[in-house]
Structures are given as C-alpha cells and as structure tokens.
Amino acid sequence: MTPPALRFYVHVPYCSSRCGYCDFTTYVPGESGRGSPADWRGGAIAEIRGARRQWGAAAGPVSSVFFGGGTPTLLPPTDLGAVLDAIATEFGLVDDAEVTCEANPETITPELLDGLLAAGITRLSLGMQSSDAGVLAVLDRVHSPGGAVRAARLAQLAGFHRVSLDLIYGTPGETLDSWRRTVGTAVESGVSHVSAYALKVESGTALSRKVDQGLVALPDDDHAAACYEVADDLLSGAGLPWYEISNWAIPGHECDHNLGYWAGDDWWGIGPGAHSHRSGTRWWNVKHPTRWLTEVTAGRDPRAGEETLTAEQRRTERTMLAVRLAQGFSPTDLVPARGAELARSLTQRGLVEPTVGDQVRLTRRGRLLADSVTLELLAWPSPLGDCRPVRGVRSERSSRIEAKDPPSAG
Ligand SMILES: C[S@@+](CC[C@H](N)C(=O)[O-])C[C@H]1O[C@@H](n2cnc3c(N)ncnc32)[C@H](O)[C@@H]1O
Ligand code: SF4
C-alpha cells in the first residue's frame, strides 16, 4: 500500500505588530527573547534533523511545504531556503512539490520576491483581508487598502504563477457594499486562488475585549451569509469555483498542502506551537520561541503534548473535513447503515446535490448550513431545526498551530 503523502508545516512566529483579532502563535519585537528571528533558522533545521531521527529512513519524500506565520517574510529568504534545503536533504522533495509562503503585503518588494523564488518558494499567500481603509483599521492591519493587490501584481511580474489572497468578512463596521468591492478588487488582481473566512472573535484578543466592552458591534449571521454569497458569486463568476467551503481557485490552482490536511495526510509541524499529525496521533510543540529553541538545539523533542484519536474522533474529523470539499463525499461511506436514506433526505431539502456514483456535495444552501449537515451525518437522525449559517470555521488553521503563550512564558 502507498504510504500517505508527507507534508511539512513550518511556523515562523514573528510579526512586526499584532493585529487585534489574531491569536496565532506570534511575537512582536522584544517579546520573544532568545529564540528571536536570528535564532529561528538554526532551531528549525535542528528540529528537522530530529524529525528524521524519529521518523526513520522510510518517511518521505515530501509533497508540500507551507511556511506560515506569523510573518515568514520578515526573515531573509535565505533562511527559508536553508530550512527548505534541510527538509529536502533529510526527507527528499517530490519534483513538483508545492512550497507556499505566507506574506504580509507591506513586506513585499521586488528584491524579496526574487529571493523567495531563488529559495524555492513556488506559491505566495498574501493577507489582504479587505480593500476598505476603515475595515483594515479595525483589524489593525498596517498595509494600505491597495497594498495587497500591488504586492500580488509584483509577485506575478516576478514570476509567481500561484498567488493567493486571504480575505476576512464580518468585521465590525463592514457593509455588504464594502465587502463586494473587496472581493471585486481581489478578482481584478488576477490571482488564481482566494480564501475568504468569517472573522472569528478569539477570546483573549484585543478585538474580543472591545466586543465585550461594547466598543465595537459584530454584524449578525445574516450579514455573514450574504457576504458568503457575494464572494461565491463573484469568484465563481470569474472562473474560480469553490473547492473547499472557504476556498476558491482556478482549476489546477487549489492549495495541495491544505487538500492534504483535509484528506488526513501525515504532516510534521516545525517551529514554536506547530502541530503535527501521523496516522491518527497528533502532537504539538511548546509555544514560546525561547523554550522551543532550548529543546531543539539540545537535540530534544520540543513537543508539549500529544493525543491519539479514538475511532469515534477519527470518524468525526473525517466527516467534518469531507463535507467541506467540493469533490464530494459518500454518505454511505460516512454512515454505512443509513447513507442512502440520508443522502435522499439531504437532497430533498436542497442541502446536497449528486455528483458521481453515490457521491454528493453541498449545494450553496448546504454550505451555508454545513455545520448542521455535519451534525446530521454524525448523529442521524437529528432535526435540522437549529440550523445556523457557517461561520467560516478555519479547519486548516486549527490543524497547524495554537494560540500563543503570554510573552513572559518560557
Ligand atoms: C495568521 S495569518 C498569517 C499570515 C500573515 N501574517 C497575514 O496576516 O496575512 C493567516 C491568515 O489567518 C487570518 N486570521 C488570523 N486570525 C483570524 C481570525 N480571528 N478570524 C479570521 N481569520 C483570521 C489572517 O487574517 C491571515 O489571512
Ligand atoms: S494576522 Fe498575520 S500579521 Fe496579524 S498578528 Fe496574526 S500573523 Fe501577524
């Protein structure tokens, strides 16, 4: 049997400033102590060598690498290149491996882009969020409204064929017209991939404190649903059909790395707070860069904890992920005893449509009610009386990292 693909997620836990909505493991200058950006490269390479010792000679080659953050483009591209080389040396890379780098628009220059290409990056994912100055201000983004599109064009000119833009909807103060302009601007930029997520108010963030104090008001679920419909209309109309509930791409430009997460592949997460998965066991690294660096440079495993999923948990996860994909799913595979009956019922209610064989996929109405469809598959029979619109659950996001420790930790 062919072993599942092996993938690497590489976490760069530094940002020049913190956005008030974000709880990713990331530190701004002065917060990370030892374990600062200058130390990161050596730590990451040490962890990759440790991964090889643990995983043995049989693992590999690697089919995708994803440099995420934080802001990977705060580091010299040669650091990212050295880490990629270490992965290639230890595990091998398949010929057409997808190598993504997340980037903040304000960090993009022609020189940086040339450096990223020379380092082996093949795909760029830019955090645009919005083209509305007021929305960007609420999100504490430091780039200008046109900054992301400018960065995307520079990337295309430099020779990146795969550029993605991340968008956020449901920010306090955003109107449907402003969101429509944001999506329209993303479409006009000519990128081949767009992700659009509902803003999630994470506890402990500056945004959640403002919400709790009544300083900003969140839009209601109807606004989120209307934003989703606008995004789906404009993106699919421009030749980027949905391939996962929150992701649209020109066919052939889907993110292979994230498709791997959603398919349950194995991946190793390198860096502070990074999560890993192998054959149903998940583990996660210590979050603070100082503690992480101390562990990996001493040749120790930096893991902070691990869990092995029960059969029931694996079924739940498989169902949640499968339902979200446009490639469709087989209700009979997911619920052997009642699959056909369930497929009929979901189809009659306009929540799924048939694709090939016994496969179905969510209709747009089904995507808006995806959480409820998932619950129904997991606990048939269950009434759909409490349908709630999907809030853009970030399934790939929760796979890779956790919220950071307080700056003093470690
Ligand atoms: C963690 S960032 C890393 C990349 C880069 N630093 C950036 O901001 O674009 C990856 C994506 O997650 C999104 N994100 C972070 N927190 C979020 C939240 N609470 N709700 C929705 N999206 C979020 C960011 O806006 C960004 O597009
Ligand atoms: S959203 Fe991106 S830039 Fe903002 S704090 Fe989070 S990781 Fe850093």
Short mmCIF file of C-alpha atoms and ligand atoms in Angstrom, two decimals:
data_model
loop_
_atom_site.label_atom_id
_atom_site.label_comp_id
_atom_site.label_asym_id
_atom_site.label_seq_id
_atom_site.Cartn_x
_atom_site.Cartn_y
_atom_site.Cartn_z
CA MET A 1 0.00 0.00 0.00
CA THR A 2 1.31 3.50 -0.83
CA PRO A 3 2.08 5.43 2.37
CA PRO A 4 0.13 8.69 2.77
CA ALA A 5 1.85 11.81 1.49
CA LEU A 6 4.21 13.53 3.94
CA ARG A 7 3.96 17.29 4.32
CA PHE A 8 5.77 19.92 6.35
CA TYR A 9 4.24 22.96 8.02
CA VAL A 10 6.96 25.42 9.12
CA HIS A 11 5.89 28.08 11.60
CA VAL A 12 7.60 31.49 11.73
CA PRO A 13 6.35 33.09 14.96
CA TYR A 14 7.21 36.76 14.42
CA CYS A 15 5.23 39.82 13.32
CA SER A 16 6.20 43.49 13.22
CA SER A 17 2.96 44.34 15.05
CA ARG A 18 -0.02 42.37 16.32
CA CYS A 19 -3.45 42.52 14.69
CA GLY A 20 -6.13 42.82 17.36
CA TYR A 21 -8.15 39.82 16.07
CA CYS A 22 -5.30 37.32 15.80
CA ASP A 23 -4.41 34.69 18.41
CA PHE A 24 -1.85 32.75 16.37
CA THR A 25 1.49 31.90 17.99
CA THR A 26 3.35 35.04 17.08
CA TYR A 27 5.55 37.55 18.88
CA VAL A 28 6.38 41.13 18.10
CA PRO A 29 9.90 42.60 18.53
CA GLY A 30 11.11 42.36 22.10
CA GLU A 31 8.59 39.67 23.13
CA SER A 32 10.49 36.55 22.09
CA GLY A 33 13.86 36.99 23.85
CA ARG A 34 16.28 34.20 22.96
CA GLY A 35 14.51 32.47 20.14
CA SER A 36 14.40 35.72 18.15
CA PRO A 37 14.25 35.78 14.33
CA ALA A 38 18.05 35.48 14.09
CA ASP A 39 17.94 32.17 16.01
CA TRP A 40 14.98 30.66 14.16
CA ARG A 41 16.81 29.14 11.19
CA GLY A 42 19.21 27.06 13.34
CA GLY A 43 16.34 25.88 15.54
CA ALA A 44 14.17 24.87 12.59
CA ILE A 45 17.00 22.92 10.97
CA ALA A 46 17.74 21.15 14.27
CA GLU A 47 14.08 20.17 14.57
CA ILE A 48 14.01 18.81 11.00
CA ARG A 49 17.03 16.62 11.79
CA GLY A 50 15.26 15.43 14.93
CA ALA A 51 12.18 14.62 12.85
CA ARG A 52 14.29 12.45 10.57
CA ARG A 53 15.71 10.54 13.56
CA GLN A 54 12.20 9.92 14.88
CA TRP A 55 10.51 9.13 11.61
CA GLY A 56 13.20 6.76 10.33
CA ALA A 57 14.54 6.29 6.82
CA ALA A 58 11.25 5.20 5.24
CA ALA A 59 9.38 8.52 5.56
CA GLY A 60 9.27 10.82 2.53
CA PRO A 61 9.59 12.21 0.01
CA VAL A 62 7.75 15.38 0.96
CA SER A 63 4.96 16.55 -1.35
CA SER A 64 4.34 20.04 0.07
CA VAL A 65 5.87 22.55 2.46
CA PHE A 66 3.97 25.51 3.92
CA PHE A 67 5.81 28.40 5.61
CA GLY A 68 3.15 30.05 7.75
CA GLY A 69 3.09 32.60 10.49
CA GLY A 70 3.37 34.99 11.92
CA THR A 71 5.10 36.68 9.06
CA PRO A 72 7.61 34.43 7.29
CA THR A 73 8.60 37.32 5.01
CA LEU A 74 10.12 39.17 7.98
CA LEU A 75 13.01 36.67 7.70
CA PRO A 76 15.65 36.79 4.99
CA PRO A 77 14.53 34.45 2.17
CA THR A 78 17.89 32.68 2.53
CA ASP A 79 16.72 31.47 5.98
CA LEU A 80 13.57 29.97 4.45
CA GLY A 81 15.71 28.48 1.66
CA ALA A 82 18.09 26.88 4.17
CA VAL A 83 15.16 25.28 6.03
CA LEU A 84 13.67 24.02 2.77
CA ASP A 85 17.08 22.58 1.82
CA ALA A 86 17.23 20.78 5.17
CA ILE A 87 13.81 19.20 4.52
CA ALA A 88 14.95 18.17 1.02
CA THR A 89 18.22 16.73 2.35
CA GLU A 90 16.62 14.78 5.19
CA PHE A 91 13.39 13.59 3.54
CA GLY A 92 13.60 14.38 -0.20
CA LEU A 93 11.10 16.57 -2.06
CA VAL A 94 8.92 15.35 -4.93
CA ASP A 95 9.76 17.06 -8.23
CA ASP A 96 6.73 19.32 -8.40
CA ALA A 97 6.42 19.91 -4.64
CA GLU A 98 4.21 22.86 -3.74
CA VAL A 99 6.11 25.27 -1.44
CA THR A 100 3.89 28.05 -0.07
CA CYS A 101 4.96 31.11 1.85
CA GLU A 102 2.53 33.37 3.69
CA ALA A 103 3.35 37.04 3.35
CA ASN A 104 2.11 40.36 4.63
CA PRO A 105 1.62 42.85 1.78
CA GLU A 106 3.76 45.58 3.36
CA THR A 107 6.81 43.28 3.38
CA ILE A 108 6.74 42.67 -0.38
CA THR A 109 9.46 44.21 -2.57
CA PRO A 110 10.85 43.03 -5.94
CA GLU A 111 14.09 42.03 -4.19
CA LEU A 112 12.25 39.95 -1.59
CA LEU A 113 10.23 38.21 -4.31
CA ASP A 114 13.40 37.33 -6.25
CA GLY A 115 14.87 35.98 -3.02
CA LEU A 116 11.78 33.84 -2.33
CA LEU A 117 11.86 32.38 -5.85
CA ALA A 118 15.58 31.65 -5.51
CA ALA A 119 14.87 29.98 -2.15
CA GLY A 120 12.45 27.55 -3.83
CA ILE A 121 9.08 29.09 -2.89
CA THR A 122 6.51 28.26 -5.60
CA ARG A 123 3.33 29.77 -4.16
CA LEU A 124 2.63 33.02 -2.31
CA SER A 125 -0.32 33.59 0.04
CA LEU A 126 -0.91 37.27 0.83
CA GLY A 127 -3.01 38.53 3.74
CA MET A 128 -5.23 41.12 2.07
CA GLN A 129 -8.29 40.89 4.36
CA SER A 130 -10.05 43.94 2.85
CA SER A 131 -9.67 46.83 0.43
CA ASP A 132 -11.58 49.15 2.78
CA ALA A 133 -9.40 51.52 4.82
CA GLY A 134 -11.92 51.58 7.70
CA VAL A 135 -12.07 47.77 7.91
CA LEU A 136 -8.28 47.47 7.78
CA ALA A 137 -8.06 49.98 10.64
CA VAL A 138 -10.50 47.95 12.79
CA LEU A 139 -8.36 44.87 12.09
CA ASP A 140 -5.13 46.78 12.96
CA ARG A 141 -3.66 45.92 9.58
CA VAL A 142 -0.70 48.10 8.71
CA HIS A 143 -0.85 47.86 4.89
CA SER A 144 -2.69 50.35 2.70
CA PRO A 145 -6.02 49.41 1.05
CA GLY A 146 -4.22 48.88 -2.28
CA GLY A 147 -1.16 47.22 -0.74
CA ALA A 148 -2.19 43.60 -1.22
CA VAL A 149 -3.13 43.99 -4.88
CA ARG A 150 0.12 45.87 -5.51
CA ALA A 151 2.01 43.01 -3.83
CA ALA A 152 0.09 40.40 -5.85
CA ARG A 153 0.93 42.17 -9.13
CA LEU A 154 4.61 42.44 -8.16
CA ALA A 155 4.61 38.73 -7.36
CA GLN A 156 3.08 37.85 -10.72
CA LEU A 157 5.62 40.09 -12.51
CA ALA A 158 8.46 38.45 -10.58
CA GLY A 159 7.36 35.04 -11.88
CA PHE A 160 4.99 33.61 -9.25
CA HIS A 161 2.28 31.69 -11.11
CA ARG A 162 0.42 30.81 -7.94
CA VAL A 163 -0.67 33.74 -5.82
CA SER A 164 -3.47 33.60 -3.27
CA LEU A 165 -5.24 36.35 -1.34
CA ASP A 166 -6.74 35.85 2.14
CA LEU A 167 -9.90 37.85 2.83
CA ILE A 168 -11.94 38.34 6.01
CA TYR A 169 -15.64 39.21 6.16
CA GLY A 170 -17.83 40.19 9.08
CA THR A 171 -15.53 42.87 10.53
CA PRO A 172 -17.34 45.43 12.71
CA GLY A 173 -18.28 48.40 10.53
CA GLU A 174 -18.09 46.49 7.26
CA THR A 175 -21.02 46.88 4.85
CA LEU A 176 -22.09 44.46 2.14
CA ASP A 177 -21.04 47.04 -0.48
CA SER A 178 -17.60 47.37 1.03
CA TRP A 179 -17.22 43.58 1.04
CA ARG A 180 -18.38 43.42 -2.59
CA ARG A 181 -15.68 45.95 -3.52
CA THR A 182 -13.07 43.89 -1.62
CA VAL A 183 -13.93 40.69 -3.47
CA GLY A 184 -14.13 42.59 -6.78
CA THR A 185 -10.66 44.03 -6.18
CA ALA A 186 -9.28 40.58 -5.40
CA VAL A 187 -10.80 39.22 -8.64
CA GLU A 188 -9.37 42.11 -10.72
CA SER A 189 -5.89 41.44 -9.36
CA GLY A 190 -5.82 38.25 -11.44
CA VAL A 191 -4.75 35.91 -8.63
CA SER A 192 -5.59 32.24 -9.10
CA HIS A 193 -6.69 31.46 -5.53
CA VAL A 194 -8.75 33.25 -2.86
CA SER A 195 -9.58 32.23 0.71
CA ALA A 196 -12.42 34.06 2.48
CA TYR A 197 -13.10 33.47 6.16
CA ALA A 198 -15.61 34.95 8.56
CA LEU A 199 -13.86 36.96 11.25
CA LYS A 200 -13.64 34.79 14.34
CA VAL A 201 -13.53 36.63 17.64
CA GLU A 202 -10.90 34.72 19.59
CA SER A 203 -11.00 35.01 23.35
CA GLY A 204 -8.11 36.89 24.89
CA THR A 205 -7.57 39.11 21.86
CA ALA A 206 -7.81 42.91 21.80
CA LEU A 207 -10.82 42.56 19.50
CA SER A 208 -12.71 40.36 21.94
CA ARG A 209 -12.11 42.88 24.73
CA LYS A 210 -13.52 45.63 22.52
CA VAL A 211 -16.57 43.49 21.72
CA ASP A 212 -17.09 42.69 25.41
CA GLN A 213 -16.86 46.38 26.32
CA GLY A 214 -19.40 47.27 23.63
CA LEU A 215 -16.85 49.42 21.79
CA VAL A 216 -17.46 47.59 18.51
CA ALA A 217 -20.50 45.63 17.32
CA LEU A 218 -20.29 42.42 15.32
CA PRO A 219 -22.55 42.04 12.30
CA ASP A 220 -25.23 39.36 12.56
CA ASP A 221 -25.25 35.92 10.92
CA ASP A 222 -27.39 37.20 8.03
CA HIS A 223 -24.58 39.58 7.08
CA ALA A 224 -22.07 36.70 7.17
CA ALA A 225 -24.33 34.60 4.93
CA ALA A 226 -24.83 37.49 2.49
CA CYS A 227 -21.05 38.07 2.37
CA TYR A 228 -20.51 34.40 1.62
CA GLU A 229 -22.99 34.54 -1.27
CA VAL A 230 -21.35 37.67 -2.71
CA ALA A 231 -17.91 36.02 -2.55
CA ASP A 232 -19.18 32.82 -4.14
CA ASP A 233 -20.99 34.68 -6.95
CA LEU A 234 -18.07 36.95 -7.83
CA LEU A 235 -15.34 34.33 -7.54
CA SER A 236 -17.12 31.52 -9.34
CA GLY A 237 -18.28 34.02 -11.99
CA ALA A 238 -14.63 34.94 -12.57
CA GLY A 239 -13.56 31.32 -13.12
CA LEU A 240 -12.56 30.46 -9.55
CA PRO A 241 -15.08 27.83 -8.40
CA TRP A 242 -15.19 26.77 -4.75
CA TYR A 243 -13.17 23.66 -3.90
CA GLU A 244 -13.50 23.90 -0.13
CA ILE A 245 -16.16 25.88 1.70
CA SER A 246 -13.86 28.87 2.29
CA ASN A 247 -11.53 28.45 -0.70
CA TRP A 248 -11.91 29.22 -4.41
CA ALA A 249 -9.36 28.62 -7.19
CA ILE A 250 -8.82 28.40 -10.90
CA PRO A 251 -9.00 24.63 -11.50
CA GLY A 252 -5.50 23.22 -11.03
CA HIS A 253 -4.52 26.03 -8.64
CA GLU A 254 -6.04 24.56 -5.47
CA CYS A 255 -3.71 24.52 -2.44
CA ASP A 256 -2.32 20.99 -2.47
CA HIS A 257 -0.98 21.36 1.08
CA ASN A 258 -4.37 22.21 2.56
CA LEU A 259 -6.06 19.49 0.49
CA GLY A 260 -3.61 17.14 2.24
CA TYR A 261 -4.72 18.35 5.69
CA TRP A 262 -8.32 17.86 4.72
CA ALA A 263 -7.61 14.36 3.40
CA GLY A 264 -5.95 13.34 6.69
CA ASP A 265 -2.36 13.08 5.37
CA ASP A 266 0.64 13.00 7.71
CA TRP A 267 2.43 16.26 8.34
CA TRP A 268 5.23 17.43 10.57
CA GLY A 269 4.91 20.89 12.09
CA ILE A 270 8.23 22.64 12.65
CA GLY A 271 8.57 25.68 14.90
CA PRO A 272 7.10 27.06 18.13
CA GLY A 273 3.49 25.96 18.70
CA ALA A 274 3.37 23.95 15.46
CA HIS A 275 1.05 20.92 15.33
CA SER A 276 1.90 17.57 13.70
CA HIS A 277 -0.10 14.50 12.70
CA ARG A 278 0.83 10.93 11.95
CA SER A 279 -1.63 8.09 11.46
CA GLY A 280 -4.22 9.40 13.90
CA THR A 281 -1.78 10.69 16.55
CA ARG A 282 -1.43 14.44 16.89
CA TRP A 283 1.16 16.37 18.87
CA TRP A 284 2.08 19.99 19.34
CA ASN A 285 5.22 21.91 20.18
CA VAL A 286 5.92 24.23 23.09
CA LYS A 287 4.80 27.67 22.07
CA HIS A 288 7.40 30.09 23.31
CA PRO A 289 10.36 30.56 20.91
CA THR A 290 12.89 30.53 23.79
CA ARG A 291 11.69 27.18 25.16
CA TRP A 292 11.39 25.75 21.67
CA LEU A 293 14.94 26.81 20.78
CA THR A 294 16.34 25.39 24.01
CA GLU A 295 14.73 21.99 23.31
CA VAL A 296 15.60 21.64 19.65
CA THR A 297 19.19 22.85 19.93
CA ALA A 298 19.76 20.34 22.75
CA GLY A 299 18.55 17.61 20.38
CA ARG A 300 15.35 17.08 22.39
CA ASP A 301 11.82 16.70 21.06
CA PRO A 302 10.04 20.08 21.56
CA ARG A 303 6.61 18.53 21.89
CA ALA A 304 4.37 19.88 24.66
CA GLY A 305 1.68 17.21 24.39
CA GLU A 306 0.05 14.62 22.18
CA GLU A 307 -3.21 12.78 21.70
CA THR A 308 -4.24 9.68 19.81
CA LEU A 309 -7.67 9.95 18.30
CA THR A 310 -10.25 7.32 19.13
CA ALA A 311 -12.13 5.65 16.28
CA GLU A 312 -15.11 7.90 17.05
CA GLN A 313 -12.96 11.05 16.99
CA ARG A 314 -11.44 9.98 13.68
CA ARG A 315 -14.88 9.45 12.21
CA THR A 316 -15.98 12.88 13.43
CA GLU A 317 -12.92 14.53 11.96
CA ARG A 318 -13.19 12.67 8.65
CA THR A 319 -16.83 13.68 8.34
CA MET A 320 -16.21 17.34 9.20
CA LEU A 321 -13.43 17.61 6.64
CA ALA A 322 -15.04 15.56 3.86
CA VAL A 323 -18.27 17.55 3.94
CA ARG A 324 -16.39 20.79 3.28
CA LEU A 325 -14.84 19.67 -0.02
CA ALA A 326 -16.38 20.30 -3.45
CA GLN A 327 -15.01 16.96 -4.65
CA GLY A 328 -17.89 15.47 -2.69
CA PHE A 329 -18.38 12.68 -0.22
CA SER A 330 -20.24 9.43 0.04
CA PRO A 331 -22.90 9.43 2.79
CA THR A 332 -22.79 5.63 2.56
CA ASP A 333 -19.10 5.62 3.45
CA LEU A 334 -19.64 8.01 6.33
CA VAL A 335 -22.85 6.44 7.67
CA PRO A 336 -22.93 2.88 6.27
CA ALA A 337 -26.28 1.86 7.81
CA ARG A 338 -28.30 4.90 6.68
CA GLY A 339 -26.22 6.57 3.95
CA ALA A 340 -28.67 6.20 1.06
CA GLU A 341 -31.62 7.35 3.17
CA LEU A 342 -29.63 10.29 4.48
CA ALA A 343 -28.46 11.31 1.00
CA ARG A 344 -32.11 11.29 -0.17
CA SER A 345 -33.24 13.39 2.74
CA LEU A 346 -30.43 15.95 2.37
CA THR A 347 -31.04 16.15 -1.39
CA GLN A 348 -34.79 16.70 -0.92
CA ARG A 349 -34.06 19.60 1.39
CA GLY A 350 -31.69 21.19 -1.15
CA LEU A 351 -28.61 20.73 1.06
CA VAL A 352 -26.63 18.40 -1.20
CA GLU A 353 -26.59 17.54 -4.89
CA PRO A 354 -25.48 14.30 -6.55
CA THR A 355 -22.08 14.19 -8.27
CA VAL A 356 -20.67 10.81 -9.37
CA GLY A 357 -21.93 7.38 -8.27
CA ASP A 358 -23.19 7.60 -4.71
CA GLN A 359 -21.23 10.81 -4.06
CA VAL A 360 -22.89 14.10 -3.20
CA ARG A 361 -21.61 17.57 -2.46
CA LEU A 362 -23.02 20.54 -0.62
CA THR A 363 -25.20 22.97 -2.54
CA ARG A 364 -24.68 26.62 -1.70
CA ARG A 365 -27.54 26.41 0.79
CA GLY A 366 -25.80 23.35 2.20
CA ARG A 367 -22.51 25.26 2.51
CA LEU A 368 -24.26 27.97 4.50
CA LEU A 369 -25.60 25.26 6.79
CA ALA A 370 -22.54 23.00 6.68
CA ASP A 371 -22.20 22.67 10.44
CA SER A 372 -25.75 21.36 10.69
CA VAL A 373 -25.28 18.95 7.78
CA THR A 374 -22.16 17.61 9.52
CA LEU A 375 -24.05 17.17 12.78
CA GLU A 376 -26.77 15.34 10.93
CA LEU A 377 -24.25 12.94 9.39
CA LEU A 378 -22.68 12.35 12.79
CA ALA A 379 -25.90 11.85 14.69
CA TRP A 380 -28.57 10.67 12.30
CA PRO A 381 -31.43 11.15 12.77
CA SER A 382 -31.30 14.69 14.08
CA PRO A 383 -33.65 17.55 13.30
CA LEU A 384 -32.23 20.49 11.36
CA GLY A 385 -34.32 22.80 13.46
CA ASP A 386 -31.36 24.74 14.83
CA CYS A 387 -29.66 25.48 11.51
CA ARG A 388 -27.04 28.17 11.83
CA PRO A 389 -25.06 29.74 8.99
CA VAL A 390 -21.49 28.56 8.69
CA ARG A 391 -19.08 30.94 10.41
CA GLY A 392 -16.14 30.08 8.23
CA VAL A 393 -14.55 27.58 10.58
CA ARG A 394 -10.85 27.56 9.77
CA SER A 395 -10.23 23.84 9.57
CA GLU A 396 -6.68 24.12 8.20
CA ARG A 397 -5.89 26.87 10.68
CA SER A 398 -6.75 24.81 13.73
CA SER A 399 -4.66 21.99 12.31
CA ARG A 400 -1.40 23.80 12.43
CA ILE A 401 -0.93 25.98 15.48
CA GLU A 402 -2.49 27.14 18.70
CA ALA A 403 -2.81 30.49 20.37
CA LYS A 404 0.46 31.74 21.78
CA ASP A 405 1.54 31.71 25.41
CA PRO A 406 1.76 35.06 27.13
CA PRO A 407 5.02 36.87 26.30
CA SER A 408 6.51 36.03 29.69
CA ALA A 409 6.09 32.26 29.20
CA GLY A 410 9.07 30.06 28.54
C1 LIG B 1 -2.26 34.01 10.86
S1 LIG B 1 -2.15 34.79 9.32
C2 LIG B 1 -0.52 34.57 8.83
C3 LIG B 1 -0.20 35.32 7.57
C4 LIG B 1 0.07 36.79 7.66
N1 LIG B 1 0.68 37.17 8.86
C5 LIG B 1 -1.21 37.59 7.48
O1 LIG B 1 -1.66 38.21 8.40
O2 LIG B 1 -1.69 37.56 6.38
C6 LIG B 1 -3.03 33.72 8.23
C7 LIG B 1 -4.42 34.19 7.99
O3 LIG B 1 -5.20 33.97 9.14
C8 LIG B 1 -6.13 35.00 9.22
N2 LIG B 1 -6.69 35.09 10.57
C9 LIG B 1 -6.00 35.23 11.70
N3 LIG B 1 -6.85 35.32 12.74
C10 LIG B 1 -8.12 35.25 12.24
C11 LIG B 1 -9.42 35.31 12.81
N4 LIG B 1 -9.57 35.52 14.13
N5 LIG B 1 -10.51 35.20 12.01
C12 LIG B 1 -10.34 35.02 10.67
N6 LIG B 1 -9.13 34.97 10.07
C13 LIG B 1 -8.02 35.08 10.83
C14 LIG B 1 -5.26 36.20 8.86
O4 LIG B 1 -6.00 37.33 8.64
C15 LIG B 1 -4.48 35.68 7.68
O5 LIG B 1 -5.08 35.95 6.48
S1 SF4 B 2 -2.91 38.24 11.31
FE1 SF4 B 2 -0.87 37.89 10.47
S2 SF4 B 2 0.20 39.88 10.71
FE2 SF4 B 2 -1.56 39.94 12.03
S3 SF4 B 2 -0.76 39.28 14.02
FE3 SF4 B 2 -1.66 37.46 13.02
S4 SF4 B 2 0.03 36.52 11.99
FE4 SF4 B 2 0.70 38.62 12.49
#
